[in-house]
Amino acid sequence: MKKNCFFYRKKKYSIEPNGVITKKSHSNIALIKYWGKHKNKIQIPLNSSISYSLGRVYTVTRLIYQEKKKRNLSIKIFLSGKEKTSFLPKILEFFHRISFYCSYLRDFNFIIETYNTFPHSSGIASSASSMSALALCIMEIEKKLVFSLKKDFFLKKASFLARLGSGSACRSIYPGLVVWGSHKSIKGSNDLYAIPYPYKVHPIFKKMVNTILIIDEKPKKILSSKGHLLMNKHPYARVRFQCANQNMDRLISILKIGDFQEFGELIEHEALTLHAMIMTSRPYFLWMKPNTLNVLHTVWDFRIQSKKNIYFTLDAGANVHLLYPIQEKKSILKWIYSDLFFYCKKIIESFCY
Ligand code: DP6
């Protein structure tokens, strides 16, 4: 699908002057990480990534639109009932970027009311679920203008728009395993929007538990948007992008065969590589906290001694995502509460859906 097909071109249309749309979108956790984007292009990744969408961890967004009387655009944004002027620059940039593709947006003012089921800016991708929920709301306006709009196009364009707000958000449009970024072995994969993973997945990877250990609830000191830029001058960047693309090839066969151990080793390696990139960028940074390390070592020790299939992945922050098969949920969750709870501020019981 060509980028141009996402333009909404009509100059005249009829739509009610005021309206309210509510949409929900889930967060996601990347198995192969998106880290680095093209310098002179808007939100184009330097390697392909794949994620699981997460159950119980989501954003609900209510978009109120009101016909504009004056020329200037007014947007107000509320998080859990409190006005958040600090979010405005990012949201305004988002609206500015997408108004090329959704010209009708220029005729309205907006109030965005949103809430998350998880802490904002804690390393759980709140920008992913919030930008994708907002993109879904906007597509709902477009649907009111184009009666023949097909579901497939609705989701593709929602993913395309969400990407312009936050890269990883384009993967949150779909449930399950979702791929973003062109990869030679994945048919239909491209840099403009995400697609549902199109190949065979072994049943062991279809029902997976994701337990999120919140180690640090404070907002991150370095935001991922800034971190991506550091990859442009990173001495190991080229090798990292090659490695991510090779990992994607390996993952395709792992997902088909159902080898959980290989899967776990791959995702742990990806997570540590992401953190290694930020630790070795200039300026360098460390997202992990002492309790992140305590958790990782405790998981490794437990795995050796119990032979259980439990592996971790990390996001851009201190928190840890544990992944394990649903069949082992009861015993592993019990162990998590008895041996890991001590290191955490909070535990979120999620699942890959
Ligand atoms: C570490 O999507 O938050 O979570 O495109 O600048 O908004 P922007 O970045 P963002 O980066 C997410 C990076 C990551 C890995 C991933 O989700 O793939």
Tab-separated table of C-alpha atoms and ligand atoms in Angstrom:
chain	number	residue	atom	x	y	z
A	1	MET	CA	0.000	0.000	0.000
A	2	LYS	CA	1.407	3.383	-0.976
A	3	LYS	CA	1.737	6.168	1.571
A	4	ASN	CA	-0.407	8.500	-0.577
A	5	CYS	CA	-3.470	6.335	-0.224
A	6	PHE	CA	-3.698	7.561	3.368
A	7	PHE	CA	-4.542	11.123	2.303
A	8	TYR	CA	-8.056	12.344	2.922
A	9	ARG	CA	-8.510	14.857	0.117
A	10	LYS	CA	-12.131	16.015	0.054
A	11	LYS	CA	-12.556	19.726	0.741
A	12	LYS	CA	-16.278	19.648	1.481
A	13	TYR	CA	-17.996	17.178	3.715
A	14	SER	CA	-20.788	16.996	6.222
A	15	ILE	CA	-20.352	15.842	9.775
A	16	GLU	CA	-22.105	16.875	12.947
A	17	PRO	CA	-20.367	19.965	14.402
A	18	ASN	CA	-19.788	18.386	17.826
A	19	GLY	CA	-19.157	14.842	18.837
A	20	VAL	CA	-17.526	12.469	21.310
A	21	ILE	CA	-15.585	9.316	20.518
A	22	THR	CA	-14.155	6.834	23.004
A	23	LYS	CA	-11.497	4.254	22.154
A	24	LYS	CA	-9.323	1.853	24.103
A	25	SER	CA	-5.856	0.692	23.122
A	26	HIS	CA	-3.448	-1.713	24.749
A	27	SER	CA	0.188	-1.228	25.553
A	28	ASN	CA	2.740	-3.527	23.955
A	29	ILE	CA	6.067	-5.044	24.843
A	30	ALA	CA	8.647	-5.484	22.106
A	31	LEU	CA	10.487	-8.785	21.787
A	32	ILE	CA	12.779	-7.374	19.104
A	33	LYS	CA	13.245	-3.741	19.949
A	34	TYR	CA	12.806	-0.635	17.842
A	35	TRP	CA	15.702	1.558	18.815
A	36	GLY	CA	16.900	4.143	16.312
A	37	LYS	CA	15.095	6.013	13.566
A	38	HIS	CA	16.106	7.710	10.312
A	39	LYS	CA	17.530	11.161	10.832
A	40	ASN	CA	15.839	12.954	7.960
A	41	LYS	CA	12.567	11.066	7.770
A	42	ILE	CA	9.584	11.210	10.079
A	43	GLN	CA	9.271	8.217	12.358
A	44	ILE	CA	10.937	5.634	10.119
A	45	PRO	CA	12.651	2.862	12.086
A	46	LEU	CA	16.187	1.662	11.398
A	47	ASN	CA	15.297	-1.965	12.066
A	48	SER	CA	12.145	-4.029	12.166
A	49	SER	CA	10.555	-4.812	15.515
A	50	ILE	CA	7.949	-7.216	16.864
A	51	SER	CA	5.821	-6.974	19.977
A	52	TYR	CA	3.073	-8.605	21.960
A	53	SER	CA	0.044	-6.501	22.820
A	54	LEU	CA	-0.696	-6.600	26.524
A	55	GLY	CA	-3.959	-7.414	28.226
A	56	ARG	CA	-5.117	-5.340	31.244
A	57	VAL	CA	-2.553	-2.622	30.444
A	58	TYR	CA	-4.311	-0.028	28.358
A	59	THR	CA	-5.363	3.549	27.751
A	60	VAL	CA	-8.918	4.742	27.314
A	61	THR	CA	-9.259	8.001	25.393
A	62	ARG	CA	-12.298	10.185	24.949
A	63	LEU	CA	-11.977	12.640	22.098
A	64	ILE	CA	-14.416	15.533	22.137
A	65	TYR	CA	-14.478	17.529	18.911
A	66	GLN	CA	-16.130	20.874	18.420
A	67	GLU	CA	-16.410	22.821	15.216
A	68	LYS	CA	-13.950	25.695	15.139
A	69	LYS	CA	-15.250	29.237	14.923
A	70	LYS	CA	-11.835	30.896	14.839
A	71	ARG	CA	-8.822	29.951	12.754
A	72	ASN	CA	-6.487	28.898	15.543
A	73	LEU	CA	-6.462	25.322	16.828
A	74	SER	CA	-7.248	24.695	20.477
A	75	ILE	CA	-6.472	21.369	22.134
A	76	LYS	CA	-6.895	20.584	25.807
A	77	ILE	CA	-5.665	17.374	27.296
A	78	PHE	CA	-6.619	15.739	30.581
A	79	LEU	CA	-4.987	12.698	32.175
A	80	SER	CA	-7.140	11.037	34.843
A	81	GLY	CA	-9.207	14.214	35.136
A	82	LYS	CA	-6.253	16.607	35.521
A	83	GLU	CA	-5.300	19.013	32.777
A	84	LYS	CA	-1.810	18.209	31.436
A	85	THR	CA	-0.354	21.195	29.637
A	86	SER	CA	3.036	19.390	29.618
A	87	PHE	CA	1.627	16.900	27.073
A	88	LEU	CA	0.552	19.654	24.681
A	89	PRO	CA	3.761	20.126	22.635
A	90	LYS	CA	3.820	16.410	21.704
A	91	ILE	CA	0.099	16.347	20.923
A	92	LEU	CA	0.268	19.546	18.871
A	93	GLU	CA	3.184	18.138	16.882
A	94	PHE	CA	1.165	14.968	16.331
A	95	PHE	CA	-1.878	16.893	15.065
A	96	HIS	CA	0.351	19.023	12.881
A	97	ARG	CA	1.946	15.913	11.318
A	98	ILE	CA	-1.284	14.053	10.727
A	99	SER	CA	-3.367	16.976	9.454
A	100	PHE	CA	-1.682	16.397	6.049
A	101	TYR	CA	-3.412	13.045	5.960
A	102	CYS	CA	-6.615	14.060	7.765
A	103	SER	CA	-7.418	17.553	6.464
A	104	TYR	CA	-10.791	17.543	8.297
A	105	LEU	CA	-8.929	17.904	11.624
A	106	ARG	CA	-8.243	21.537	10.790
A	107	ASP	CA	-11.942	22.349	11.228
A	108	PHE	CA	-12.248	21.322	14.863
A	109	ASN	CA	-11.018	22.064	18.347
A	110	PHE	CA	-10.385	19.099	20.592
A	111	ILE	CA	-10.575	18.033	24.183
A	112	ILE	CA	-8.722	14.805	24.904
A	113	GLU	CA	-9.584	12.980	28.110
A	114	THR	CA	-7.469	9.970	28.795
A	115	TYR	CA	-6.618	7.516	31.531
A	116	ASN	CA	-4.153	4.648	31.803
A	117	THR	CA	-4.405	1.503	33.869
A	118	PHE	CA	-0.684	1.821	34.657
A	119	PRO	CA	1.782	4.531	35.778
A	120	HIS	CA	2.596	7.146	33.152
A	121	SER	CA	6.264	7.427	31.992
A	122	SER	CA	7.406	4.478	34.109
A	123	GLY	CA	8.843	2.439	31.266
A	124	ILE	CA	5.505	0.866	30.436
A	125	ALA	CA	4.808	2.270	27.020
A	126	SER	CA	2.086	4.822	27.851
A	127	SER	CA	2.851	6.808	24.700
A	128	ALA	CA	2.194	3.667	22.637
A	129	SER	CA	-1.268	2.971	24.010
A	130	SER	CA	-2.253	6.632	24.266
A	131	MET	CA	-1.152	7.572	20.742
A	132	SER	CA	-2.801	4.502	19.289
A	133	ALA	CA	-6.048	5.181	21.192
A	134	LEU	CA	-5.997	8.740	19.847
A	135	ALA	CA	-5.308	7.541	16.302
A	136	LEU	CA	-8.275	5.158	16.586
A	137	CYS	CA	-10.491	8.056	17.727
A	138	ILE	CA	-9.385	10.127	14.734
A	139	MET	CA	-10.107	7.258	12.349
A	140	GLU	CA	-13.565	7.054	13.872
A	141	ILE	CA	-14.115	10.680	12.739
A	142	GLU	CA	-12.876	9.711	9.279
A	143	LYS	CA	-15.324	6.819	9.266
A	144	LYS	CA	-18.159	9.298	9.742
A	145	LEU	CA	-16.995	11.047	6.550
A	146	VAL	CA	-16.314	7.977	4.431
A	147	PHE	CA	-19.192	5.525	4.768
A	148	SER	CA	-17.474	2.914	2.636
A	149	LEU	CA	-14.312	2.876	4.747
A	150	LYS	CA	-13.208	-0.742	5.173
A	151	LYS	CA	-12.040	-2.210	8.479
A	152	ASP	CA	-8.700	-3.223	6.984
A	153	PHE	CA	-8.018	0.350	5.797
A	154	PHE	CA	-9.295	1.784	9.106
A	155	LEU	CA	-6.693	-0.210	11.047
A	156	LYS	CA	-3.846	0.368	8.575
A	157	LYS	CA	-4.367	4.108	8.571
A	158	ALA	CA	-4.813	4.137	12.376
A	159	SER	CA	-1.435	2.388	12.635
A	160	PHE	CA	0.082	4.827	10.124
A	161	LEU	CA	-1.200	7.814	12.141
A	162	ALA	CA	-0.218	6.319	15.494
A	163	ARG	CA	3.347	5.864	14.185
A	164	LEU	CA	3.543	9.596	13.558
A	165	GLY	CA	2.772	10.139	17.248
A	166	SER	CA	5.098	7.476	18.634
A	167	GLY	CA	6.811	4.685	16.723
A	168	SER	CA	5.886	1.812	18.991
A	169	ALA	CA	2.253	3.048	19.045
A	170	CYS	CA	1.690	1.727	15.525
A	171	ARG	CA	2.034	-1.829	16.903
A	172	SER	CA	-0.632	-1.215	19.575
A	173	ILE	CA	-3.404	-1.073	16.971
A	174	TYR	CA	-3.527	-4.872	16.708
A	175	PRO	CA	-3.731	-7.659	19.274
A	176	GLY	CA	-1.263	-10.537	19.352
A	177	LEU	CA	2.169	-10.486	17.755
A	178	VAL	CA	2.657	-7.365	15.647
A	179	VAL	CA	5.509	-6.412	13.302
A	180	TRP	CA	6.630	-2.941	12.309
A	181	GLY	CA	9.464	-2.137	9.939
A	182	SER	CA	10.415	-3.671	6.660
A	183	HIS	CA	12.019	-7.118	6.900
A	184	LYS	CA	12.904	-9.266	3.912
A	185	SER	CA	11.487	-12.437	5.469
A	186	ILE	CA	8.135	-10.969	6.543
A	187	LYS	CA	5.639	-10.469	3.763
A	188	GLY	CA	3.800	-7.155	3.968
A	189	SER	CA	6.125	-5.718	6.613
A	190	ASN	CA	6.923	-2.064	6.014
A	191	ASP	CA	8.165	1.079	7.695
A	192	LEU	CA	4.922	3.066	7.488
A	193	TYR	CA	2.534	0.988	9.565
A	194	ALA	CA	2.469	-2.216	11.550
A	195	ILE	CA	0.933	-5.521	10.496
A	196	PRO	CA	-0.238	-8.542	12.474
A	197	TYR	CA	2.512	-11.202	12.429
A	198	PRO	CA	1.551	-13.205	9.335
A	199	TYR	CA	3.123	-16.636	9.956
A	200	LYS	CA	2.505	-19.771	11.943
A	201	VAL	CA	2.798	-19.464	15.711
A	202	HIS	CA	3.178	-22.512	17.952
A	203	PRO	CA	0.396	-22.803	20.608
A	204	ILE	CA	2.923	-22.267	23.436
A	205	PHE	CA	3.368	-18.677	22.248
A	206	LYS	CA	-0.333	-18.006	21.894
A	207	LYS	CA	-1.171	-17.924	25.579
A	208	MET	CA	1.619	-16.257	27.420
A	209	VAL	CA	1.696	-14.580	30.809
A	210	ASN	CA	3.351	-11.186	31.174
A	211	THR	CA	4.005	-10.124	34.752
A	212	ILE	CA	5.274	-6.570	35.001
A	213	LEU	CA	7.478	-5.746	37.948
A	214	ILE	CA	7.368	-2.027	38.610
A	215	ILE	CA	10.739	-1.217	40.133
A	216	ASP	CA	10.527	2.524	39.660
A	217	GLU	CA	7.362	4.570	39.167
A	218	LYS	CA	9.092	7.897	38.608
A	219	PRO	CA	9.186	9.355	35.082
A	220	LYS	CA	12.337	8.378	33.174
A	221	LYS	CA	15.179	10.883	33.097
A	222	ILE	CA	15.817	10.257	29.431
A	223	LEU	CA	12.803	9.809	27.199
A	224	SER	CA	12.887	7.247	24.431
A	225	SER	CA	12.401	9.940	21.753
A	226	LYS	CA	15.759	11.422	22.839
A	227	GLY	CA	17.364	7.985	23.182
A	228	HIS	CA	16.525	7.082	19.568
A	229	LEU	CA	18.428	10.129	18.334
A	230	LEU	CA	21.565	8.971	20.127
A	231	MET	CA	21.661	5.951	17.798
A	232	ASN	CA	22.473	8.249	14.872
A	233	LYS	CA	25.986	8.768	16.153
A	234	HIS	CA	26.360	5.519	18.053
A	235	PRO	CA	29.564	3.601	17.249
A	236	TYR	CA	27.798	0.205	17.451
A	237	ALA	CA	24.578	1.217	15.680
A	238	ARG	CA	25.192	-0.526	12.345
A	239	VAL	CA	25.946	-3.857	14.002
A	240	ARG	CA	22.928	-3.457	16.274
A	241	PHE	CA	20.562	-3.013	13.313
A	242	GLN	CA	22.046	-6.058	11.567
A	243	CYS	CA	21.734	-8.069	14.751
A	244	ALA	CA	18.061	-7.073	15.203
A	245	ASN	CA	17.255	-8.134	11.655
A	246	GLN	CA	19.042	-11.484	12.143
A	247	ASN	CA	17.161	-11.979	15.398
A	248	MET	CA	13.914	-11.505	13.481
A	249	ASP	CA	14.869	-14.366	11.148
A	250	ARG	CA	15.683	-16.569	14.134
A	251	LEU	CA	12.449	-15.620	15.869
A	252	ILE	CA	10.353	-16.607	12.843
A	253	SER	CA	11.615	-20.179	13.075
A	254	ILE	CA	11.421	-20.240	16.907
A	255	LEU	CA	7.776	-19.116	16.814
A	256	LYS	CA	6.983	-21.877	14.353
A	257	ILE	CA	8.835	-24.684	16.151
A	258	GLY	CA	7.795	-23.665	19.670
A	259	ASP	CA	11.229	-23.700	21.313
A	260	PHE	CA	10.616	-21.687	24.487
A	261	GLN	CA	14.216	-21.789	25.659
A	262	GLU	CA	15.519	-20.339	22.379
A	263	PHE	CA	12.730	-17.761	22.507
A	264	GLY	CA	13.664	-16.738	26.042
A	265	GLU	CA	17.353	-16.441	25.275
A	266	LEU	CA	16.615	-14.305	22.250
A	267	ILE	CA	14.346	-11.874	24.105
A	268	GLU	CA	16.736	-11.533	27.046
A	269	HIS	CA	19.580	-10.834	24.637
A	270	GLU	CA	17.462	-8.202	22.842
A	271	ALA	CA	16.547	-6.530	26.137
A	272	LEU	CA	20.147	-6.381	27.327
A	273	THR	CA	21.286	-5.124	23.914
A	274	LEU	CA	18.782	-2.250	24.112
A	275	HIS	CA	20.173	-1.294	27.520
A	276	ALA	CA	23.753	-1.745	26.294
A	277	MET	CA	23.014	0.742	23.510
A	278	ILE	CA	21.845	3.413	25.942
A	279	MET	CA	24.764	2.697	28.301
A	280	THR	CA	27.255	3.171	25.474
A	281	SER	CA	25.694	6.171	23.749
A	282	ARG	CA	26.932	9.724	24.215
A	283	PRO	CA	25.703	11.039	26.545
A	284	TYR	CA	25.519	7.591	28.214
A	285	PHE	CA	22.755	6.589	30.555
A	286	LEU	CA	21.645	3.764	32.795
A	287	TRP	CA	17.976	2.869	33.067
A	288	MET	CA	18.415	-0.110	35.371
A	289	LYS	CA	18.157	0.365	39.109
A	290	PRO	CA	19.810	-1.913	41.695
A	291	ASN	CA	16.513	-3.775	42.090
A	292	THR	CA	16.315	-4.361	38.331
A	293	LEU	CA	19.595	-6.281	38.631
A	294	ASN	CA	18.430	-8.072	41.761
A	295	VAL	CA	15.385	-9.292	39.853
A	296	LEU	CA	17.360	-10.425	36.793
A	297	HIS	CA	19.837	-12.437	38.898
A	298	THR	CA	17.060	-13.967	40.982
A	299	VAL	CA	15.233	-15.015	37.797
A	300	TRP	CA	18.399	-16.589	36.378
A	301	ASP	CA	19.088	-18.489	39.630
A	302	PHE	CA	15.483	-19.687	39.828
A	303	ARG	CA	15.539	-20.843	36.211
A	304	ILE	CA	18.675	-22.932	36.707
A	305	GLN	CA	17.386	-24.503	39.882
A	306	SER	CA	13.706	-25.025	38.861
A	307	LYS	CA	14.166	-25.590	35.087
A	308	LYS	CA	11.056	-23.448	34.587
A	309	ASN	CA	10.432	-21.484	31.414
A	310	ILE	CA	10.607	-17.954	32.741
A	311	TYR	CA	12.439	-15.195	30.893
A	312	PHE	CA	12.567	-11.429	31.071
A	313	THR	CA	12.489	-8.518	28.732
A	314	LEU	CA	13.009	-4.835	29.470
A	315	ASP	CA	11.620	-1.629	28.092
A	316	ALA	CA	13.197	1.814	28.110
A	317	GLY	CA	13.250	1.981	31.905
A	318	ALA	CA	13.945	0.123	35.132
A	319	ASN	CA	10.940	-2.182	35.107
A	320	VAL	CA	11.030	-5.864	34.235
A	321	HIS	CA	8.548	-7.842	32.128
A	322	LEU	CA	8.530	-11.557	32.894
A	323	LEU	CA	7.217	-13.878	30.203
A	324	TYR	CA	6.192	-17.485	30.779
A	325	PRO	CA	3.690	-20.008	29.400
A	326	ILE	CA	0.161	-19.966	30.786
A	327	GLN	CA	0.509	-23.616	31.871
A	328	GLU	CA	3.112	-22.577	34.445
A	329	LYS	CA	1.217	-19.530	35.693
A	330	LYS	CA	0.130	-20.805	39.100
A	331	SER	CA	3.505	-21.950	40.405
A	332	ILE	CA	5.542	-19.136	38.829
A	333	LEU	CA	3.220	-16.376	40.044
A	334	LYS	CA	3.429	-17.821	43.550
A	335	TRP	CA	7.219	-17.732	43.320
A	336	ILE	CA	7.185	-14.152	41.987
A	337	TYR	CA	5.161	-12.936	44.975
A	338	SER	CA	7.345	-14.800	47.444
A	339	ASP	CA	10.815	-14.056	45.971
A	340	LEU	CA	10.545	-10.915	43.826
A	341	PHE	CA	7.861	-8.770	45.432
A	342	PHE	CA	10.442	-7.431	47.865
A	343	TYR	CA	12.278	-5.660	44.996
A	344	CYS	CA	9.182	-4.072	43.462
A	345	LYS	CA	6.967	-1.067	44.033
A	346	LYS	CA	4.090	-2.846	42.392
A	347	ILE	CA	3.286	-5.954	40.357
A	348	ILE	CA	0.968	-5.803	37.341
A	349	GLU	CA	-0.477	-9.106	36.209
A	350	SER	CA	-0.822	-8.872	32.476
A	351	PHE	CA	-0.856	-11.300	29.577
A	352	CYS	CA	-0.017	-11.351	25.898
A	353	TYR	CA	-3.278	-11.299	24.044
B	1	DP6	C1	12.435	0.692	23.935
B	1	DP6	O1	8.027	4.359	20.385
B	1	DP6	O2	8.538	5.363	22.626
B	1	DP6	O3	10.078	0.674	23.822
B	1	DP6	O4	8.963	6.801	18.317
B	1	DP6	O5	10.265	8.364	19.722
B	1	DP6	O6	7.927	7.794	20.375
B	1	DP6	P1	9.196	7.313	19.698
B	1	DP6	O7	9.763	6.140	20.577
B	1	DP6	P2	9.019	4.944	21.285
B	1	DP6	O8	10.240	3.940	21.464
B	1	DP6	C2	10.029	2.688	22.044
B	1	DP6	C3	11.289	1.996	22.230
B	1	DP6	C4	11.232	0.726	23.032
B	1	DP6	C5	11.298	-0.469	22.121
B	1	DP6	C6	10.068	-0.842	21.371
B	1	DP6	O9	8.957	-0.653	21.859
B	1	DP6	O10	10.232	-1.397	20.277
